[in-house]
CSV table of C-alpha atoms in Angstrom, one decimal:
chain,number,residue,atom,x,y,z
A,1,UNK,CA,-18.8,-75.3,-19.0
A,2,UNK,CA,-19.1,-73.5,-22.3
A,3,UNK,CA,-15.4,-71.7,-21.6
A,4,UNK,CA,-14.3,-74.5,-21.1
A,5,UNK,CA,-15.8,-76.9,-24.3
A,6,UNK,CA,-14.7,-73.3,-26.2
A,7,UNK,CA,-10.8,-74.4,-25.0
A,8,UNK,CA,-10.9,-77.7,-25.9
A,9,UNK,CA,-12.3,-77.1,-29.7
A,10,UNK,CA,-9.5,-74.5,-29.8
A,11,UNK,CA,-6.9,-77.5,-29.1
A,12,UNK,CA,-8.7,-79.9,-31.8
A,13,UNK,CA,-8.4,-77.5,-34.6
A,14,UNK,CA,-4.3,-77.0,-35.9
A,15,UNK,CA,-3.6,-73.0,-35.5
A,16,UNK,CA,-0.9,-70.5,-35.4
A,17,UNK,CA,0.8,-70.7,-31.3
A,18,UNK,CA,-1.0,-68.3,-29.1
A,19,UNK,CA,0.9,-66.2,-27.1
A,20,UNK,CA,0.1,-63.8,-24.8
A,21,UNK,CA,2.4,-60.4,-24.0
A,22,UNK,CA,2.9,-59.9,-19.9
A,23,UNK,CA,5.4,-58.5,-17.8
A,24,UNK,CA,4.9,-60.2,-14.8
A,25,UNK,CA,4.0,-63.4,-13.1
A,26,UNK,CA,0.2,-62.1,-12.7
A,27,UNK,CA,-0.3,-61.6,-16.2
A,28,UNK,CA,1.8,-64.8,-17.1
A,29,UNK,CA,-0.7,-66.9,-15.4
A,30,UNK,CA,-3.9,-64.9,-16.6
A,31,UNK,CA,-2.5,-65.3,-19.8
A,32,UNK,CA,-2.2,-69.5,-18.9
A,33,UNK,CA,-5.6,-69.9,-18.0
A,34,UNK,CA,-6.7,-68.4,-21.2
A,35,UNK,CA,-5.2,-71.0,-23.1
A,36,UNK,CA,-1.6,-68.8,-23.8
A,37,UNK,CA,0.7,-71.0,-25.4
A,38,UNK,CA,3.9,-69.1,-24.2
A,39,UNK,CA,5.0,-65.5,-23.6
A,40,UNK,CA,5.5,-63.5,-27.0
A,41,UNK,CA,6.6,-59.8,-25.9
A,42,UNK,CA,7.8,-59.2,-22.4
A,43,UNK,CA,8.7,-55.7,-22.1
A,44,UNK,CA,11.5,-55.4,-19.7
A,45,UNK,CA,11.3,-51.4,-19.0
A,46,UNK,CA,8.0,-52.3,-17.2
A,47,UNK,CA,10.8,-53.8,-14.6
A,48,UNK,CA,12.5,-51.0,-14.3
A,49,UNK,CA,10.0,-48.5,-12.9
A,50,UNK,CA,9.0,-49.9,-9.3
A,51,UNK,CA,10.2,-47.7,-6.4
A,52,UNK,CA,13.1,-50.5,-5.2
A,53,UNK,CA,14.6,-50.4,-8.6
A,54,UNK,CA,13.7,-47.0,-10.3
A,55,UNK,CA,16.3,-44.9,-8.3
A,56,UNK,CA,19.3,-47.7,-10.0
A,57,UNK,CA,18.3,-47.4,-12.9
A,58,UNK,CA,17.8,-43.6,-12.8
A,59,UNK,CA,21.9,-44.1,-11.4
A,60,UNK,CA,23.2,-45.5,-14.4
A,61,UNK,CA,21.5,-43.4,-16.8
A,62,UNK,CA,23.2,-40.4,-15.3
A,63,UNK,CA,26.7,-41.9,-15.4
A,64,UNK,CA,29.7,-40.8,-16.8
A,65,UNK,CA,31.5,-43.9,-17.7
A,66,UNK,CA,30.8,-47.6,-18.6
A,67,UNK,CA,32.5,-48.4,-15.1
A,68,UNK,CA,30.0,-46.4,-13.5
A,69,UNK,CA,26.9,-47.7,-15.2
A,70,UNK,CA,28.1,-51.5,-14.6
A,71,UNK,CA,27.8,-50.1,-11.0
A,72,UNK,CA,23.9,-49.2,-11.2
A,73,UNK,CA,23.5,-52.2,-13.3
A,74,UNK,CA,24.9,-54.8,-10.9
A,75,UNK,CA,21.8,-53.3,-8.5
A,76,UNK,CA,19.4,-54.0,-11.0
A,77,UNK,CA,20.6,-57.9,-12.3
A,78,UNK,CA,19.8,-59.5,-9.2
A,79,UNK,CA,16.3,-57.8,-9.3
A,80,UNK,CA,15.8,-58.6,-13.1
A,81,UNK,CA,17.3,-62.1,-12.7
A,82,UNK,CA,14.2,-62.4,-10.2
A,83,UNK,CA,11.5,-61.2,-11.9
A,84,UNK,CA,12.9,-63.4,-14.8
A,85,UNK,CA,12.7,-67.0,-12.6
A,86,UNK,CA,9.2,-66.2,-11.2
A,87,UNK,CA,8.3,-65.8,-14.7
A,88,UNK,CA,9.6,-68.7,-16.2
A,89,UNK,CA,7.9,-70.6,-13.4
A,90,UNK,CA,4.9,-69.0,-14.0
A,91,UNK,CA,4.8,-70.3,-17.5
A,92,UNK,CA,5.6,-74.1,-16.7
A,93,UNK,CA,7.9,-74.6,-19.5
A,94,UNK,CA,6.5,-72.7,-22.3
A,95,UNK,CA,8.6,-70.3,-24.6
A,96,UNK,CA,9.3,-66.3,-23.0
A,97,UNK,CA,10.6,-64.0,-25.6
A,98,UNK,CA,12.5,-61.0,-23.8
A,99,UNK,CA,12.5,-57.7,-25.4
A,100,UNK,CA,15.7,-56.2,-24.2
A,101,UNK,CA,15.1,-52.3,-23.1
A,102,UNK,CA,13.0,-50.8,-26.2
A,103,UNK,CA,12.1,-46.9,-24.1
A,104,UNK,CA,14.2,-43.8,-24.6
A,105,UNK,CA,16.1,-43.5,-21.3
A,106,UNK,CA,15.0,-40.3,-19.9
A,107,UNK,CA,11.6,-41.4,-19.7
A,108,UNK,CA,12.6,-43.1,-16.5
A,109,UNK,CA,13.7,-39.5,-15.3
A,110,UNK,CA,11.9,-36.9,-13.3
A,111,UNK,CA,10.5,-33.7,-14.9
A,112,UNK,CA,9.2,-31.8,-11.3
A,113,UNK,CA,11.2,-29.6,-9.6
A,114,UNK,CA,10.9,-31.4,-6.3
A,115,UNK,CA,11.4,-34.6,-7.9
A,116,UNK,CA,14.8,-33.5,-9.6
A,117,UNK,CA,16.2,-31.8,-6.4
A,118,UNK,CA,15.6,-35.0,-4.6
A,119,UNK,CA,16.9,-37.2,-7.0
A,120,UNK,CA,20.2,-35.0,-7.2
A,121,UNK,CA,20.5,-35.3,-3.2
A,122,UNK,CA,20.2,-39.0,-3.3
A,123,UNK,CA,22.7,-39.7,-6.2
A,124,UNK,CA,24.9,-37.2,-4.5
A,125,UNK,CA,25.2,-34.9,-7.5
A,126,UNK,CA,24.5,-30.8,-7.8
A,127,UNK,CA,21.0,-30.4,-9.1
A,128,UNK,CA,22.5,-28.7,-12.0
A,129,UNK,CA,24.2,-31.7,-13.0
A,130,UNK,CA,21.5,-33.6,-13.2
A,131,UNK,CA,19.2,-30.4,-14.8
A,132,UNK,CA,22.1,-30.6,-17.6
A,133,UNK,CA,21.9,-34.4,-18.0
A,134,UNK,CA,18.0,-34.8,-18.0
A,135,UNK,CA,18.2,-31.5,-21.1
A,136,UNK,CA,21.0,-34.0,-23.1
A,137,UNK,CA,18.5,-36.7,-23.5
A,138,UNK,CA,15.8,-34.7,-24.0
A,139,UNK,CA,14.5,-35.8,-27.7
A,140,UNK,CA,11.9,-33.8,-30.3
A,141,UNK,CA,10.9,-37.0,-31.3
A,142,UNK,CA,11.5,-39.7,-29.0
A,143,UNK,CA,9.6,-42.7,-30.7
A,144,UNK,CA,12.7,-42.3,-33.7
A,145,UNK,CA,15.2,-41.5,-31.1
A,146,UNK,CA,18.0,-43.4,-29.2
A,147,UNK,CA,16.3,-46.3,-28.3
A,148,UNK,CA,15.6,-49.7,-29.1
A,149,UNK,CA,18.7,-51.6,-29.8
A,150,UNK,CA,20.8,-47.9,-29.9
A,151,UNK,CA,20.3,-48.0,-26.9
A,152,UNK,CA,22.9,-51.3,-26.8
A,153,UNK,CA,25.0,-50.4,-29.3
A,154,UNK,CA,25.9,-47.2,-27.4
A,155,UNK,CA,25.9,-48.8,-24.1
A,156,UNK,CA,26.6,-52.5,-24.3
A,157,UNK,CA,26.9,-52.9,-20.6
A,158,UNK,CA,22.8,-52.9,-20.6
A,159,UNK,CA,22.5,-55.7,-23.0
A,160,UNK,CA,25.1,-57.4,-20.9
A,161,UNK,CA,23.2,-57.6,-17.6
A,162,UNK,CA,20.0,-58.4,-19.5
A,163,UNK,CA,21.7,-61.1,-21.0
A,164,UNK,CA,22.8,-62.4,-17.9
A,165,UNK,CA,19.9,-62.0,-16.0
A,166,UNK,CA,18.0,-64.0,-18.5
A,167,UNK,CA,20.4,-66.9,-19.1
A,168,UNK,CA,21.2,-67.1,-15.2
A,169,UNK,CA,17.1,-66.9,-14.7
A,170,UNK,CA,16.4,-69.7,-16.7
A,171,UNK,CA,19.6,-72.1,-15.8
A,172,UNK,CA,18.0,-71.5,-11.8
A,173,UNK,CA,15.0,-72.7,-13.2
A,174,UNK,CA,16.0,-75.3,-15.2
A,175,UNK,CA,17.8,-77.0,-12.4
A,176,UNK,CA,14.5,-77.0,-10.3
A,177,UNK,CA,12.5,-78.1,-13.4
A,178,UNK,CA,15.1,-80.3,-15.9
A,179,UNK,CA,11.8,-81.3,-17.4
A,180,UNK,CA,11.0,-77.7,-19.4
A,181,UNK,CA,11.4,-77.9,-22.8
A,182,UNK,CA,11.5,-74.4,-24.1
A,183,UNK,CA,15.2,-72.3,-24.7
A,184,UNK,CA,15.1,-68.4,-23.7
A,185,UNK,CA,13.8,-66.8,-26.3
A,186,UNK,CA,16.3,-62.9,-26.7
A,187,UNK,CA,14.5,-60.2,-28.9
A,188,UNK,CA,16.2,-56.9,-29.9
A,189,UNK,CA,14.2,-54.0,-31.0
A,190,UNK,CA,14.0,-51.6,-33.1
A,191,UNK,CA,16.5,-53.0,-35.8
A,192,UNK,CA,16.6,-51.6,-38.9
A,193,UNK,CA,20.2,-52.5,-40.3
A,194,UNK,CA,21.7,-56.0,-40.0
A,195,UNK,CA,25.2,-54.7,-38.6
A,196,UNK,CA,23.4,-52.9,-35.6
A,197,UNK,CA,21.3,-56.6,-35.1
A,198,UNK,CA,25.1,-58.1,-35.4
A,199,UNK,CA,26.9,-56.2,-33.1
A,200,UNK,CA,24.2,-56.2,-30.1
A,201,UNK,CA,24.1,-59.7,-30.9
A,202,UNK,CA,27.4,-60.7,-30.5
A,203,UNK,CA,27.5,-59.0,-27.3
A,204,UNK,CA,24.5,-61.1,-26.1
A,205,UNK,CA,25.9,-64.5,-27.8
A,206,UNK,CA,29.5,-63.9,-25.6
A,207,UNK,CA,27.7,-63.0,-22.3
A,208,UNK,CA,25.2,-66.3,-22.5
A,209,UNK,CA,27.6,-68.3,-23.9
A,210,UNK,CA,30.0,-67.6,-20.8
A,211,UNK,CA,27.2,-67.9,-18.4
A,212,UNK,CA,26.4,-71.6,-19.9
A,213,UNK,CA,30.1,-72.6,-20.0
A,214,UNK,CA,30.6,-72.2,-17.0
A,215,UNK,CA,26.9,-73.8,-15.2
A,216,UNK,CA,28.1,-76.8,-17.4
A,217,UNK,CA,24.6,-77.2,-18.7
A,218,UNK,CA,23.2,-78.0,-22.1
A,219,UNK,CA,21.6,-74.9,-22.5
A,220,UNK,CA,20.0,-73.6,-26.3
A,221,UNK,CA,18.6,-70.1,-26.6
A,222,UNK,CA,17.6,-68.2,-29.7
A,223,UNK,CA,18.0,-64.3,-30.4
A,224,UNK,CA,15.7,-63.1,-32.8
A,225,UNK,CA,14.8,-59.3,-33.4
A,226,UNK,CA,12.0,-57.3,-33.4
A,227,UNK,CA,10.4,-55.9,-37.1
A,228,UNK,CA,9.5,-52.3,-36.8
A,229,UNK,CA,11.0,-50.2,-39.1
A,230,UNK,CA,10.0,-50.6,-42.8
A,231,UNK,CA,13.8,-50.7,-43.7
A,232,UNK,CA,14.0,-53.8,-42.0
A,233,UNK,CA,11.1,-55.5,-43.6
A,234,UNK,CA,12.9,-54.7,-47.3
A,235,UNK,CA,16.1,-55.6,-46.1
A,236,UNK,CA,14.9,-58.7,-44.0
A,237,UNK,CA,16.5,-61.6,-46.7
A,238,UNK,CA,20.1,-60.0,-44.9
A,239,UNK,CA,18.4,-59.3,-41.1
A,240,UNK,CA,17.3,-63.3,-41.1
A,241,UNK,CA,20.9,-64.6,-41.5
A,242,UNK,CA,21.6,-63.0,-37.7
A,243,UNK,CA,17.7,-64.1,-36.1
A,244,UNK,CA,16.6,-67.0,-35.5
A,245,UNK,CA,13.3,-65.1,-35.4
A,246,UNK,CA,11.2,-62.4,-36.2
A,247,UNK,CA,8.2,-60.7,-34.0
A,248,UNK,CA,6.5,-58.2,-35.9
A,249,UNK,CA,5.7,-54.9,-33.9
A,250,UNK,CA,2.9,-54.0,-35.7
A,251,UNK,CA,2.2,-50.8,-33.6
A,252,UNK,CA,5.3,-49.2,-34.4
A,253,UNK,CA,5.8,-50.5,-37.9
A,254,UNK,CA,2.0,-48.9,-38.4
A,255,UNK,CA,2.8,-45.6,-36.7
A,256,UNK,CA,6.3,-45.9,-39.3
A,257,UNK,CA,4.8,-46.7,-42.8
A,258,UNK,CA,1.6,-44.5,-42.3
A,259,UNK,CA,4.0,-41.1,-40.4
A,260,UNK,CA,1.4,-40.6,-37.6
A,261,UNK,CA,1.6,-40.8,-34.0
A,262,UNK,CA,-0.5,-43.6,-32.5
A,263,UNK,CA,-1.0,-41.4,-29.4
A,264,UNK,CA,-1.9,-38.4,-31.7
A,265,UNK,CA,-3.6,-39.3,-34.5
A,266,UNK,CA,-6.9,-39.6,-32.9
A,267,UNK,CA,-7.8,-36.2,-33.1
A,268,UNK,CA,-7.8,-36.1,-37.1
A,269,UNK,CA,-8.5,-39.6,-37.7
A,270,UNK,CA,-12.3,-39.4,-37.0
A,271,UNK,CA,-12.0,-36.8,-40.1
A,272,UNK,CA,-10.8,-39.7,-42.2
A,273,UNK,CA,-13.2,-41.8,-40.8
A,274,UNK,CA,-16.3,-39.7,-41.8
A,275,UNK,CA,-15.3,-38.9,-45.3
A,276,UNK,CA,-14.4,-42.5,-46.0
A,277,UNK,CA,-10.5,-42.3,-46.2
A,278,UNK,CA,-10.2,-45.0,-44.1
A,279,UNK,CA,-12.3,-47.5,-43.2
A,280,UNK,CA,-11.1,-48.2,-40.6
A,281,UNK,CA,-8.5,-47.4,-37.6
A,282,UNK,CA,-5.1,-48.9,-38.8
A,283,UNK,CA,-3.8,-49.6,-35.4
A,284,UNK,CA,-6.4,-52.0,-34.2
A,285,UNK,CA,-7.1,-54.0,-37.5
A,286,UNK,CA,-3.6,-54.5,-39.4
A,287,UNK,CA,-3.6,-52.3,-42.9
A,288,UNK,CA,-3.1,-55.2,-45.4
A,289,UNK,CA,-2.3,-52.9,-48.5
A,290,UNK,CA,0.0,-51.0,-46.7
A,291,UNK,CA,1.5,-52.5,-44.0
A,292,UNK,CA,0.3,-56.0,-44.6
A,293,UNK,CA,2.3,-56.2,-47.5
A,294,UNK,CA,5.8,-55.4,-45.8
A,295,UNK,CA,5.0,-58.5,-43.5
A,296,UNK,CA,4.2,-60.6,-46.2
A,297,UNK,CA,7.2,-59.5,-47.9
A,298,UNK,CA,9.3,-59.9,-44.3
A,299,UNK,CA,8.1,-63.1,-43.8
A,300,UNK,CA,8.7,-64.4,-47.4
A,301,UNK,CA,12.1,-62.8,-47.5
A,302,UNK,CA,13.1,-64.1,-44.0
A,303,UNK,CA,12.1,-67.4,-45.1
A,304,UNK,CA,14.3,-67.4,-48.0
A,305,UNK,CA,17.5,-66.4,-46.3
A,306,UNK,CA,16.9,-69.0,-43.5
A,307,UNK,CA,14.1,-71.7,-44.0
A,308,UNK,CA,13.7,-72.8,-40.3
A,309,UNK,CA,13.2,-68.7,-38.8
A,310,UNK,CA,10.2,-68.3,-36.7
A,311,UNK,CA,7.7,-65.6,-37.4
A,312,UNK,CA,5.1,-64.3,-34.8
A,313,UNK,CA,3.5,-60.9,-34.2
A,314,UNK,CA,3.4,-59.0,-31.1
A,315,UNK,CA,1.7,-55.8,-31.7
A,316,UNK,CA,-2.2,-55.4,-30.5
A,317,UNK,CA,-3.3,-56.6,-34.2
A,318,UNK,CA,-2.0,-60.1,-32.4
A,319,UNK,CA,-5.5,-59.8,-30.5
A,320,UNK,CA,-7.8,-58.6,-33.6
A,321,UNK,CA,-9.5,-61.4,-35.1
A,322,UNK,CA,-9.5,-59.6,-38.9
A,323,UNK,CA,-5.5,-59.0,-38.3
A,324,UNK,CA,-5.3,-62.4,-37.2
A,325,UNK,CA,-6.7,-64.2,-40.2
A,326,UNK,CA,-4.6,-62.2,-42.4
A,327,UNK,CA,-1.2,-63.4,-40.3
A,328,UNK,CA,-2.7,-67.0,-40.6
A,329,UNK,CA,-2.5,-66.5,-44.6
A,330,UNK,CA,0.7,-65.1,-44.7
A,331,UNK,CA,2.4,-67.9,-42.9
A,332,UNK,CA,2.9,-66.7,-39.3
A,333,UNK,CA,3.3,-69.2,-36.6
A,334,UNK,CA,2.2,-67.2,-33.4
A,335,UNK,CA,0.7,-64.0,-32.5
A,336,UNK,CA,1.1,-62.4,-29.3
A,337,UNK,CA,-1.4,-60.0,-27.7
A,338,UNK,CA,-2.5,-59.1,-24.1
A,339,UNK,CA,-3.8,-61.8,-21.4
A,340,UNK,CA,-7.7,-60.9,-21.7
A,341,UNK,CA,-7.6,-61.2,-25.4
A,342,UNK,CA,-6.0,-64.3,-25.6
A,343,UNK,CA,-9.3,-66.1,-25.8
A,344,UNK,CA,-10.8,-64.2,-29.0
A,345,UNK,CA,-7.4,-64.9,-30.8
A,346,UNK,CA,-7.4,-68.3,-29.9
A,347,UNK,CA,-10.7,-68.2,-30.9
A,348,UNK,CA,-9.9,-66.6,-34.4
A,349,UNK,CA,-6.6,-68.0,-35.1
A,350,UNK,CA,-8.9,-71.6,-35.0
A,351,UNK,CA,-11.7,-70.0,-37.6
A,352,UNK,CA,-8.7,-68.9,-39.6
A,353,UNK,CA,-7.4,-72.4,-40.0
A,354,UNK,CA,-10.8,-73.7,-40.5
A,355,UNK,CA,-11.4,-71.8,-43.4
A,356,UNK,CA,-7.6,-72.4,-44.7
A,357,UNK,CA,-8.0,-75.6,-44.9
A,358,UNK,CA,-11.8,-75.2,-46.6
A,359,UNK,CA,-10.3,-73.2,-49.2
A,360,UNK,CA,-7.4,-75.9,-50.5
């Protein structure tokens, strides 16, 4: 009834693409019947931490040697590869943009006793050993640590198997389905200097490229990069000439350009708050003087260096209907938010045309 007269002026009116951010098949198709028009942040880590696959990753993060993580990491690629065909079905042909492995690594490690000792007995190693790897990736400040795409450029076997994984995922699919349109979408995150963005990419452009070679299909894919550091917005004229996209992760790059923890700032922020600081919390409407501008200035820059790059958001602004008028105005073609908040930002993203196209 209403719902569904609601989706259909959504249709009639020209917006920005509405994606929706899931990790697996469920959310996929809750994000579908909301009216998601594609996939805009899967977050592979969430793979990574069910019981059947948690103890192979937790195998190649203790490993010595490139020879011994490609070990652990053959275990996971069939897995991966999985989950990435049930997705791609899920989605009937609509674009999935993969964020290669953003987390710090020894947050998929144990921190109990019990759980340590046990750990040690099934990777067959001396609980010291493990005790004395778990305290070398320990990080004061993990959220600026090794992660995001340092994780790949110290350890290029992990963007390999993603790589493959994804381009093997969808070339299964495709065969089943020659009729989907949309190319694998490959996001990197976390870059902040082209060179980094250049070398992981190459890494991922001679896996797939192989992969396609030698399925003999006509396969196109795209490997864009997530914006989230504040260097990267300045620098993003020389980021662009290595992406065909960019997806704004507004939660980190608000957490970057204000210096406060999203997970901590809580407790002063109410202060702020009261005495009129702020107006209002910057991580659930987008800060338009602050971090607005490096997005506007991201997005003009990107479009500079390469005229046909495709901008989209995929921080939880994607779902805020203030934060979604404001990326309307600045020329993004997508935003990306959770399944149950697709509807309101398909529902704002329409009011923000509206009013666009009132104002010319």
């Amino acid at each position: 009834g209403d719902f569904e007269k609601f989706m259909n002026w959504c249709d009639e009116v020209k917006t920005m693409t509405i994606r929706t951010n899931a990790d697996t098949p469920k959310d996929a198709k809750q994000g579908r019947a909301f009216g998601a028009e594609g996939i805009g942040l899967c977050r592979t880590e969430h793979m990574f931490f069910e019981s059947d696959r948690i103890k192979a990753m937790r195998e190649m993060i203790v490993s010595d040697t490139p020879e011994q993580r490609r070990k652990a990491l053959d275990k996971l690629l069939p897995i991966q590869r999985s989950d990435f065909e049930a997705l791609y079905e899920a989605m009937e042909g609509y674009p999935v943009t993969v964020r290669y492995l953003d987390p710090p690594l020894h947050e998929f490690l144990p921190t109990a006793k019990d759980d340590i000792e046990e750990l040690a007995k099934e990777l067959g190693m001396t609980v010291e050993k493990l005790n004395a790897k778990i305290a070398s990736l320990h990080e004061f400040n993990p959220m600026m640590g090794h992660r995001g795409c340092r994780l790949a450029v110290s350890y290029p076997e992990l963007a390999e198997m993603q790589t493959r994984a994804v381009i093997e995922a969808y070339i299964n699919v495709k065969k089943r389905n020659p009729e989907y349109p949309a190319a694998p979408e490959l996001m990197i995150p976390l870059v902040g200097e082209v060179k980094e963005l250049k070398y992981v990419k190459d890494v991922v452009v001679k896996t797939a490229d192989k992969i396609i070679a030698e399925s003999g299909m006509d396969i196109k894919y795209h490997v864009g990069t997530m914006i989230e550091i504040p260097r990267a917005t300045l620098l993003a004229d020389d980021i662009a000439k290595e992406a065909d996209f960019f997806s704004f992760g507004t939660n980190d790059l608000t957490q970057m350009t204000f210096g406060f923890s999203r997970d901590d700032a809580g407790s002063f922020l109410k202060d702020y708050y009261g005495k009129r600081i702020y107006e209002q919390d910057p991580f659930a409407t987008i800060d338009q003087n602050g971090v607005g501008k490096l997005v506007s200035l991201a997005a003009k820059l990107g479009r500079e260096a390469r005229k046909d790059i495709h901008l989209g958001v995929c921080g939880e602004h994607g779902g805020d209907p203030a934060s979604i008028e404001f990326f309307n105005a600045v020329g993004l073609d997508y935003v990306s938010c959770s399944p149950f908040r697709v509807p309101i930002a398909r529902l704002a993203a329409a009011q923000a045309a509206i009013k666009a196209k009132n104002a010319k």
